[in-house]
PDB file of C-alpha atoms in Angstrom:
ATOM      1  CA  UNK Y   1       0.156   0.002  -0.135  1.00 81.00           C
ATOM      2  CA  UNK Y   2       1.382   3.583  -1.008  1.00 93.00           C
ATOM      3  CA  UNK Y   3       1.943   5.787   1.957  1.00 97.00           C
ATOM      4  CA  UNK Y   4       1.769   9.432   2.290  1.00 98.00           C
ATOM      5  CA  UNK Y   5       4.596  11.539   3.654  1.00 98.00           C
ATOM      6  CA  UNK Y   6       4.811  15.139   4.292  1.00 99.00           C
ATOM      7  CA  UNK Y   7       8.442  16.297   5.204  1.00 99.00           C
ATOM      8  CA  UNK Y   8       9.358  19.222   7.362  1.00 99.00           C
ATOM      9  CA  UNK Y   9      12.868  20.947   7.127  1.00 98.00           C
ATOM     10  CA  UNK Y  10      15.125  21.884   9.871  1.00 98.00           C
ATOM     11  CA  UNK Y  11      16.731  25.145  10.906  1.00 98.00           C
ATOM     12  CA  UNK Y  12      18.333  27.219   7.867  1.00 98.00           C
ATOM     13  CA  UNK Y  13      17.132  24.450   5.164  1.00 98.00           C
ATOM     14  CA  UNK Y  14      14.199  24.572   3.342  1.00 98.00           C
ATOM     15  CA  UNK Y  15      12.082  21.989   1.064  1.00 98.00           C
ATOM     16  CA  UNK Y  16      14.775  21.430  -1.069  1.00 98.00           C
ATOM     17  CA  UNK Y  17      16.624  19.595   1.417  1.00 98.00           C
ATOM     18  CA  UNK Y  18      14.510  16.793   0.863  1.00 98.00           C
ATOM     19  CA  UNK Y  19      14.808  16.156  -2.934  1.00 98.00           C
ATOM     20  CA  UNK Y  20      16.607  12.928  -2.935  1.00 98.00           C
ATOM     21  CA  UNK Y  21      14.506  11.574  -0.056  1.00 98.00           C
ATOM     22  CA  UNK Y  22      11.111  12.556  -1.674  1.00 98.00           C
ATOM     23  CA  UNK Y  23      12.553  10.685  -4.874  1.00 98.00           C
ATOM     24  CA  UNK Y  24      13.493   7.730  -3.240  1.00 98.00           C
ATOM     25  CA  UNK Y  25      10.108   7.263  -1.506  1.00 98.00           C
ATOM     26  CA  UNK Y  26       8.301   7.672  -4.737  1.00 98.00           C
ATOM     27  CA  UNK Y  27      10.638   4.892  -6.115  1.00 98.00           C
ATOM     28  CA  UNK Y  28       9.321   2.440  -3.120  1.00 97.00           C
ATOM     29  CA  UNK Y  29       5.679   3.552  -4.435  1.00 97.00           C
ATOM     30  CA  UNK Y  30       4.823   6.299  -1.704  1.00 98.00           C
ATOM     31  CA  UNK Y  31       3.605   9.717  -2.378  1.00 98.00           C
ATOM     32  CA  UNK Y  32       5.938  12.525  -0.597  1.00 98.00           C
ATOM     33  CA  UNK Y  33       5.579  16.057  -0.289  1.00 98.00           C
ATOM     34  CA  UNK Y  34       8.295  18.354   1.443  1.00 98.00           C
ATOM     35  CA  UNK Y  35       7.008  21.771   2.533  1.00 98.00           C
ATOM     36  CA  UNK Y  36       8.929  25.313   2.837  1.00 98.00           C
ATOM     37  CA  UNK Y  37       8.111  26.745   6.252  1.00 98.00           C
ATOM     38  CA  UNK Y  38       7.360  30.431   6.466  1.00 98.00           C
ATOM     39  CA  UNK Y  39      10.681  32.544   5.857  1.00 97.00           C
ATOM     40  CA  UNK Y  40      12.255  29.610   4.190  1.00 97.00           C
ATOM     41  CA  UNK Y  41      12.930  28.407   0.574  1.00 95.00           C
ATOM     42  CA  UNK Y  42      10.113  29.719  -1.611  1.00 95.00           C
ATOM     43  CA  UNK Y  43       7.638  30.588   1.142  1.00 97.00           C
ATOM     44  CA  UNK Y  44       8.745  34.335   1.501  1.00 93.00           C
ATOM     45  CA  UNK Y  45       7.683  35.963   4.734  1.00 95.00           C
ATOM     46  CA  UNK Y  46       9.092  38.783   7.273  1.00 95.00           C
ATOM     47  CA  UNK Y  47      11.558  36.598   9.088  1.00 94.00           C
ATOM     48  CA  UNK Y  48      11.456  38.965  12.092  1.00 93.00           C
ATOM     49  CA  UNK Y  49       7.534  38.141  12.572  1.00 95.00           C
ATOM     50  CA  UNK Y  50       7.859  34.342  11.968  1.00 97.00           C
ATOM     51  CA  UNK Y  51       6.578  32.331  14.911  1.00 97.00           C
ATOM     52  CA  UNK Y  52       6.251  28.599  15.963  1.00 98.00           C
ATOM     53  CA  UNK Y  53       2.392  28.899  15.302  1.00 98.00           C
ATOM     54  CA  UNK Y  54       3.191  30.355  11.748  1.00 98.00           C
ATOM     55  CA  UNK Y  55       5.216  27.093  10.934  1.00 98.00           C
ATOM     56  CA  UNK Y  56       2.406  24.718  12.522  1.00 98.00           C
ATOM     57  CA  UNK Y  57      -0.391  26.579  10.778  1.00 98.00           C
ATOM     58  CA  UNK Y  58       1.396  26.560   7.286  1.00 98.00           C
ATOM     59  CA  UNK Y  59       1.726  22.687   7.381  1.00 98.00           C
ATOM     60  CA  UNK Y  60      -1.411  22.095   8.809  1.00 98.00           C
ATOM     61  CA  UNK Y  61      -3.034  24.339   5.833  1.00 98.00           C
ATOM     62  CA  UNK Y  62      -0.643  22.372   3.117  1.00 98.00           C
ATOM     63  CA  UNK Y  63      -2.080  18.978   4.318  1.00 98.00           C
ATOM     64  CA  UNK Y  64      -5.826  20.248   4.322  1.00 98.00           C
ATOM     65  CA  UNK Y  65      -5.358  22.079   0.960  1.00 98.00           C
ATOM     66  CA  UNK Y  66      -4.127  18.521  -0.692  1.00 98.00           C
ATOM     67  CA  UNK Y  67      -6.786  16.666   1.110  1.00 98.00           C
ATOM     68  CA  UNK Y  68      -4.156  14.368   2.582  1.00 98.00           C
ATOM     69  CA  UNK Y  69      -5.077  11.544   4.769  1.00 98.00           C
ATOM     70  CA  UNK Y  70      -3.165   8.848   6.528  1.00 98.00           C
ATOM     71  CA  UNK Y  71      -0.124  11.345   6.600  1.00 98.00           C
ATOM     72  CA  UNK Y  72       3.150  10.171   8.081  1.00 98.00           C
ATOM     73  CA  UNK Y  73       4.480  13.421   9.206  1.00 99.00           C
ATOM     74  CA  UNK Y  74       8.214  13.440   9.595  1.00 99.00           C
ATOM     75  CA  UNK Y  75      10.311  16.451  10.692  1.00 99.00           C
ATOM     76  CA  UNK Y  76      14.279  16.900  10.622  1.00 98.00           C
ATOM     77  CA  UNK Y  77      16.162  18.595  13.259  1.00 98.00           C
ATOM     78  CA  UNK Y  78      14.248  21.776  14.386  1.00 98.00           C
ATOM     79  CA  UNK Y  79      11.342  20.357  12.395  1.00 98.00           C
ATOM     80  CA  UNK Y  80      10.789  18.470  15.546  1.00 98.00           C
ATOM     81  CA  UNK Y  81       9.346  21.438  17.024  1.00 98.00           C
ATOM     82  CA  UNK Y  82       6.423  21.802  14.369  1.00 98.00           C
ATOM     83  CA  UNK Y  83       5.307  18.348  13.698  1.00 99.00           C
ATOM     84  CA  UNK Y  84       3.620  17.696  17.353  1.00 98.00           C
ATOM     85  CA  UNK Y  85       1.481  20.926  16.900  1.00 98.00           C
ATOM     86  CA  UNK Y  86       0.676  20.002  13.427  1.00 99.00           C
ATOM     87  CA  UNK Y  87      -0.589  16.576  14.656  1.00 98.00           C
ATOM     88  CA  UNK Y  88      -2.572  17.891  17.502  1.00 98.00           C
ATOM     89  CA  UNK Y  89      -4.141  20.792  15.087  1.00 98.00           C
ATOM     90  CA  UNK Y  90      -5.427  18.003  12.570  1.00 98.00           C
ATOM     91  CA  UNK Y  91      -5.095  14.698  14.295  1.00 98.00           C
ATOM     92  CA  UNK Y  92      -7.720  12.745  12.078  1.00 98.00           C
ATOM     93  CA  UNK Y  93      -5.314  13.256   8.974  1.00 98.00           C
ATOM     94  CA  UNK Y  94      -2.212  12.132  10.916  1.00 98.00           C
ATOM     95  CA  UNK Y  95      -1.182   8.268  10.880  1.00 98.00           C
ATOM     96  CA  UNK Y  96       2.121   8.650  12.519  1.00 98.00           C
ATOM     97  CA  UNK Y  97       4.932  11.167  13.390  1.00 98.00           C
ATOM     98  CA  UNK Y  98       8.534  10.671  12.840  1.00 98.00           C
ATOM     99  CA  UNK Y  99      11.128  12.599  14.496  1.00 98.00           C
ATOM    100  CA  UNK Y 100      14.474  12.456  12.158  1.00 98.00           C
ATOM    101  CA  UNK Y 101      17.224  12.951  14.324  1.00 98.00           C
ATOM    102  CA  UNK Y 102      15.083  15.828  15.712  1.00 98.00           C
ATOM    103  CA  UNK Y 103      14.531  18.232  18.650  1.00 97.00           C
ATOM    104  CA  UNK Y 104      11.851  16.897  21.146  1.00 98.00           C
ATOM    105  CA  UNK Y 105      10.912  19.649  23.282  1.00 97.00           C
ATOM    106  CA  UNK Y 106       9.737  19.267  26.955  1.00 97.00           C
ATOM    107  CA  UNK Y 107       6.127  20.329  27.574  1.00 98.00           C
ATOM    108  CA  UNK Y 108       5.739  23.777  28.062  1.00 97.00           C
ATOM    109  CA  UNK Y 109       9.374  24.698  27.396  1.00 96.00           C
ATOM    110  CA  UNK Y 110      11.382  26.404  24.375  1.00 95.00           C
ATOM    111  CA  UNK Y 111      14.579  24.670  23.150  1.00 93.00           C
ATOM    112  CA  UNK Y 112      16.520  27.901  23.413  1.00 88.00           C
ATOM    113  CA  UNK Y 113      16.021  30.234  26.587  1.00 85.00           C
ATOM    114  CA  UNK Y 114      15.073  33.757  25.446  1.00 81.00           C
ATOM    115  CA  UNK Y 115      16.877  35.380  28.382  1.00 76.00           C
ATOM    116  CA  UNK Y 116      20.438  33.447  28.712  1.00 79.00           C
ATOM    117  CA  UNK Y 117      21.048  31.908  25.157  1.00 79.00           C
ATOM    118  CA  UNK Y 118      23.907  33.773  23.360  1.00 80.00           C
ATOM    119  CA  UNK Y 119      21.998  32.780  20.255  1.00 77.00           C
ATOM    120  CA  UNK Y 120      18.922  34.670  21.149  1.00 73.00           C
ATOM    121  CA  UNK Y 121      20.849  37.784  22.226  1.00 72.00           C
ATOM    122  CA  UNK Y 122      22.783  37.601  18.860  1.00 70.00           C
ATOM    123  CA  UNK Y 123      19.606  37.700  16.749  1.00 72.00           C
ATOM    124  CA  UNK Y 124      17.752  40.474  18.786  1.00 70.00           C
ATOM    125  CA  UNK Y 125      20.484  42.729  17.543  1.00 72.00           C
ATOM    126  CA  UNK Y 126      19.544  41.954  14.026  1.00 78.00           C
ATOM    127  CA  UNK Y 127      16.921  43.430  12.127  1.00 77.00           C
ATOM    128  CA  UNK Y 128      15.308  40.174  10.951  1.00 86.00           C
ATOM    129  CA  UNK Y 129      15.796  38.602  14.250  1.00 90.00           C
ATOM    130  CA  UNK Y 130      17.152  35.626  12.276  1.00 92.00           C
ATOM    131  CA  UNK Y 131      20.785  33.856  12.883  1.00 91.00           C
ATOM    132  CA  UNK Y 132      23.047  32.414   9.852  1.00 92.00           C
ATOM    133  CA  UNK Y 133      24.423  28.974  10.445  1.00 95.00           C
ATOM    134  CA  UNK Y 134      27.998  30.350  10.741  1.00 93.00           C
ATOM    135  CA  UNK Y 135      26.811  32.117  13.710  1.00 89.00           C
ATOM    136  CA  UNK Y 136      26.350  28.791  15.527  1.00 91.00           C
ATOM    137  CA  UNK Y 137      30.215  28.688  15.317  1.00 91.00           C
ATOM    138  CA  UNK Y 138      32.909  25.776  13.964  1.00 95.00           C
ATOM    139  CA  UNK Y 139      32.157  23.193  16.195  1.00 94.00           C
ATOM    140  CA  UNK Y 140      28.375  23.212  15.451  1.00 94.00           C
ATOM    141  CA  UNK Y 141      29.052  23.502  11.663  1.00 96.00           C
ATOM    142  CA  UNK Y 142      31.640  20.941  11.749  1.00 96.00           C
ATOM    143  CA  UNK Y 143      29.577  18.461  13.717  1.00 95.00           C
ATOM    144  CA  UNK Y 144      26.566  19.084  11.529  1.00 95.00           C
ATOM    145  CA  UNK Y 145      28.618  18.017   8.468  1.00 97.00           C
ATOM    146  CA  UNK Y 146      30.823  15.546   9.896  1.00 96.00           C
ATOM    147  CA  UNK Y 147      30.120  12.954   7.314  1.00 97.00           C
ATOM    148  CA  UNK Y 148      29.782  15.035   4.416  1.00 98.00           C
ATOM    149  CA  UNK Y 149      32.350  14.995   1.304  1.00 97.00           C
ATOM    150  CA  UNK Y 150      33.852  18.778   1.114  1.00 97.00           C
ATOM    151  CA  UNK Y 151      32.055  19.514  -1.899  1.00 98.00           C
ATOM    152  CA  UNK Y 152      28.859  18.505  -0.173  1.00 98.00           C
ATOM    153  CA  UNK Y 153      29.465  20.440   2.841  1.00 98.00           C
ATOM    154  CA  UNK Y 154      30.374  23.480   0.554  1.00 97.00           C
ATOM    155  CA  UNK Y 155      27.084  23.150  -1.452  1.00 97.00           C
ATOM    156  CA  UNK Y 156      24.903  22.912   1.729  1.00 97.00           C
ATOM    157  CA  UNK Y 157      26.678  25.878   3.372  1.00 97.00           C
ATOM    158  CA  UNK Y 158      25.917  27.879   0.375  1.00 97.00           C
ATOM    159  CA  UNK Y 159      22.184  26.860   0.008  1.00 97.00           C
ATOM    160  CA  UNK Y 160      20.853  27.287   3.345  1.00 98.00           C
ATOM    161  CA  UNK Y 161      19.417  30.654   4.664  1.00 96.00           C
ATOM    162  CA  UNK Y 162      18.659  32.821   7.860  1.00 95.00           C
ATOM    163  CA  UNK Y 163      16.882  30.918  10.401  1.00 95.00           C
ATOM    164  CA  UNK Y 164      14.045  33.004  12.418  1.00 95.00           C
ATOM    165  CA  UNK Y 165      15.014  32.859  16.118  1.00 93.00           C
ATOM    166  CA  UNK Y 166      11.384  33.341  17.476  1.00 93.00           C
ATOM    167  CA  UNK Y 167      10.323  29.666  16.847  1.00 96.00           C
ATOM    168  CA  UNK Y 168      13.118  28.303  19.126  1.00 94.00           C
ATOM    169  CA  UNK Y 169      12.430  30.428  21.814  1.00 93.00           C
ATOM    170  CA  UNK Y 170       8.681  29.611  21.730  1.00 95.00           C
ATOM    171  CA  UNK Y 171       7.473  26.994  24.759  1.00 97.00           C
ATOM    172  CA  UNK Y 172       6.325  23.947  22.854  1.00 98.00           C
ATOM    173  CA  UNK Y 173       3.084  22.359  23.932  1.00 97.00           C
ATOM    174  CA  UNK Y 174       3.849  18.673  23.564  1.00 98.00           C
ATOM    175  CA  UNK Y 175       0.750  17.401  26.125  1.00 98.00           C
ATOM    176  CA  UNK Y 176      -1.944  18.129  23.343  1.00 98.00           C
ATOM    177  CA  UNK Y 177       0.039  15.782  20.842  1.00 98.00           C
ATOM    178  CA  UNK Y 178       0.572  13.181  23.407  1.00 98.00           C
ATOM    179  CA  UNK Y 179      -3.209  13.137  24.354  1.00 98.00           C
ATOM    180  CA  UNK Y 180      -3.877  12.469  20.592  1.00 98.00           C
ATOM    181  CA  UNK Y 181      -2.685   8.892  20.627  1.00 98.00           C
ATOM    182  CA  UNK Y 182      -0.966   9.263  17.540  1.00 98.00           C
ATOM    183  CA  UNK Y 183       2.029   6.959  17.134  1.00 98.00           C
ATOM    184  CA  UNK Y 184       5.585   8.462  17.631  1.00 98.00           C
ATOM    185  CA  UNK Y 185       8.818   7.292  15.760  1.00 98.00           C
ATOM    186  CA  UNK Y 186      12.300   8.381  15.934  1.00 98.00           C
ATOM    187  CA  UNK Y 187      15.266   7.718  13.415  1.00 98.00           C
ATOM    188  CA  UNK Y 188      18.466   7.722  15.313  1.00 98.00           C
ATOM    189  CA  UNK Y 189      21.466   9.016  12.833  1.00 98.00           C
ATOM    190  CA  UNK Y 190      24.238   7.065  14.642  1.00 97.00           C
ATOM    191  CA  UNK Y 191      26.990   9.336  13.637  1.00 96.00           C
ATOM    192  CA  UNK Y 192      25.295  12.681  14.662  1.00 96.00           C
ATOM    193  CA  UNK Y 193      27.958  14.765  16.098  1.00 95.00           C
ATOM    194  CA  UNK Y 194      25.847  17.899  16.366  1.00 95.00           C
ATOM    195  CA  UNK Y 195      26.477  19.604  19.723  1.00 93.00           C
ATOM    196  CA  UNK Y 196      23.450  19.019  21.975  1.00 84.00           C
ATOM    197  CA  UNK Y 197      23.046  21.025  25.061  1.00 73.00           C
ATOM    198  CA  UNK Y 198      22.940  18.477  28.076  1.00 69.00           C
ATOM    199  CA  UNK Y 199      23.965  15.187  26.398  1.00 71.00           C
ATOM    200  CA  UNK Y 200      26.461  14.097  23.980  1.00 80.00           C
ATOM    201  CA  UNK Y 201      23.796  12.301  21.807  1.00 90.00           C
ATOM    202  CA  UNK Y 202      20.482  13.371  20.171  1.00 95.00           C
ATOM    203  CA  UNK Y 203      19.585   9.690  21.129  1.00 95.00           C
ATOM    204  CA  UNK Y 204      18.246   8.918  23.863  1.00 95.00           C
ATOM    205  CA  UNK Y 205      18.386  12.638  24.882  1.00 95.00           C
ATOM    206  CA  UNK Y 206      15.685  13.586  22.831  1.00 97.00           C
ATOM    207  CA  UNK Y 207      13.977  10.307  21.608  1.00 97.00           C
ATOM    208  CA  UNK Y 208      13.299   9.338  25.382  1.00 96.00           C
ATOM    209  CA  UNK Y 209      11.041  12.237  25.668  1.00 97.00           C
ATOM    210  CA  UNK Y 210       8.687  10.677  23.516  1.00 98.00           C
ATOM    211  CA  UNK Y 211       6.080   7.992  24.445  1.00 96.00           C
ATOM    212  CA  UNK Y 212       7.104   4.608  23.357  1.00 96.00           C
ATOM    213  CA  UNK Y 213       8.575   5.833  20.071  1.00 98.00           C
ATOM    214  CA  UNK Y 214       9.602   3.063  17.503  1.00 98.00           C
ATOM    215  CA  UNK Y 215      13.137   3.582  16.600  1.00 98.00           C
ATOM    216  CA  UNK Y 216      14.995   3.170  13.255  1.00 98.00           C
ATOM    217  CA  UNK Y 217      18.647   3.483  13.149  1.00 98.00           C
ATOM    218  CA  UNK Y 218      20.753   4.935  10.321  1.00 98.00           C
ATOM    219  CA  UNK Y 219      24.575   4.940  10.131  1.00 98.00           C
ATOM    220  CA  UNK Y 220      24.729   8.523   9.354  1.00 98.00           C
ATOM    221  CA  UNK Y 221      25.551  12.270  10.720  1.00 97.00           C
ATOM    222  CA  UNK Y 222      22.871  14.813  11.106  1.00 98.00           C
ATOM    223  CA  UNK Y 223      22.203  15.751   7.504  1.00 98.00           C
ATOM    224  CA  UNK Y 224      20.963  12.228   6.664  1.00 98.00           C
ATOM    225  CA  UNK Y 225      18.892  13.534   3.856  1.00 98.00           C
ATOM    226  CA  UNK Y 226      22.192  14.582   1.754  1.00 98.00           C
ATOM    227  CA  UNK Y 227      24.415  11.896   3.033  1.00 98.00           C
ATOM    228  CA  UNK Y 228      22.319   8.742   3.244  1.00 98.00           C
ATOM    229  CA  UNK Y 229      18.881   9.497   1.264  1.00 98.00           C
ATOM    230  CA  UNK Y 230      18.243   5.876   0.350  1.00 98.00           C
ATOM    231  CA  UNK Y 231      18.410   4.615   4.083  1.00 98.00           C
ATOM    232  CA  UNK Y 232      16.574   7.545   5.396  1.00 98.00           C
ATOM    233  CA  UNK Y 233      13.588   6.902   2.836  1.00 98.00           C
ATOM    234  CA  UNK Y 234      13.865   3.106   3.562  1.00 98.00           C
ATOM    235  CA  UNK Y 235      13.248   3.871   7.421  1.00 98.00           C
ATOM    236  CA  UNK Y 236      10.681   6.098   6.609  1.00 98.00           C
ATOM    237  CA  UNK Y 237       8.933   3.555   4.599  1.00 98.00           C
ATOM    238  CA  UNK Y 238       9.472   0.886   6.830  1.00 98.00           C
ATOM    239  CA  UNK Y 239       8.012   3.281   9.980  1.00 98.00           C
ATOM    240  CA  UNK Y 240       4.875   3.985   7.798  1.00 97.00           C
ATOM    241  CA  UNK Y 241       4.362   0.006   7.677  1.00 92.00           C
ATOM    242  CA  UNK Y 242       4.937  -0.696  11.103  1.00 84.00           C
ATOM    243  CA  UNK Y 243       8.042  -2.375  10.507  1.00 73.00           C
TER     244      UNK Y 243
END
């Protein structure tokens, strides 16, 4: 049976980052859609005014406009903050939610402290209240791209755009998502070396915040969509089928 996927990108990225994964899912007989969040890619918006609720509303509106049902909703990295809100808003259309080496917030808490975080303070001084990936520092960029060939790293760093800071500083409501009872999954990228505050690894630091998630392991760094799109698509496909 063909599955329907809606793929949500992470910080600095856009729908373009999922191109190879979409292609692979279609080869497996599935339908896949990648969306641009407001302020990213082709979805132009005033980045200084973009909020997490804007992210949620835009994805939910996309799913409803295309009349999609039984959707496997997947979010990469920062996309993990958007997908629970979408599922809670339109639960009847969502079959499963998949965090792809993604952030999982604690209920009612933001990922970035708006008072103490240097990231937030840096963005507040900029007109668009947005940060570039370079502002995260060499350690972060090197961890993000640890398994990329030099040419691929150069391409990705050239392609990414500014990231609005407000969605990172917004408390995330996880309880409404958990109340839906929609199954959760987490794709663990075993070689993800992107620095995480409070833990050395994204799994189990973030994955353990979900309720009994099914896990899939991929031998990949953080940017799995670029370095291992075939394995990423296969993991998504199997999770959709309950494997």
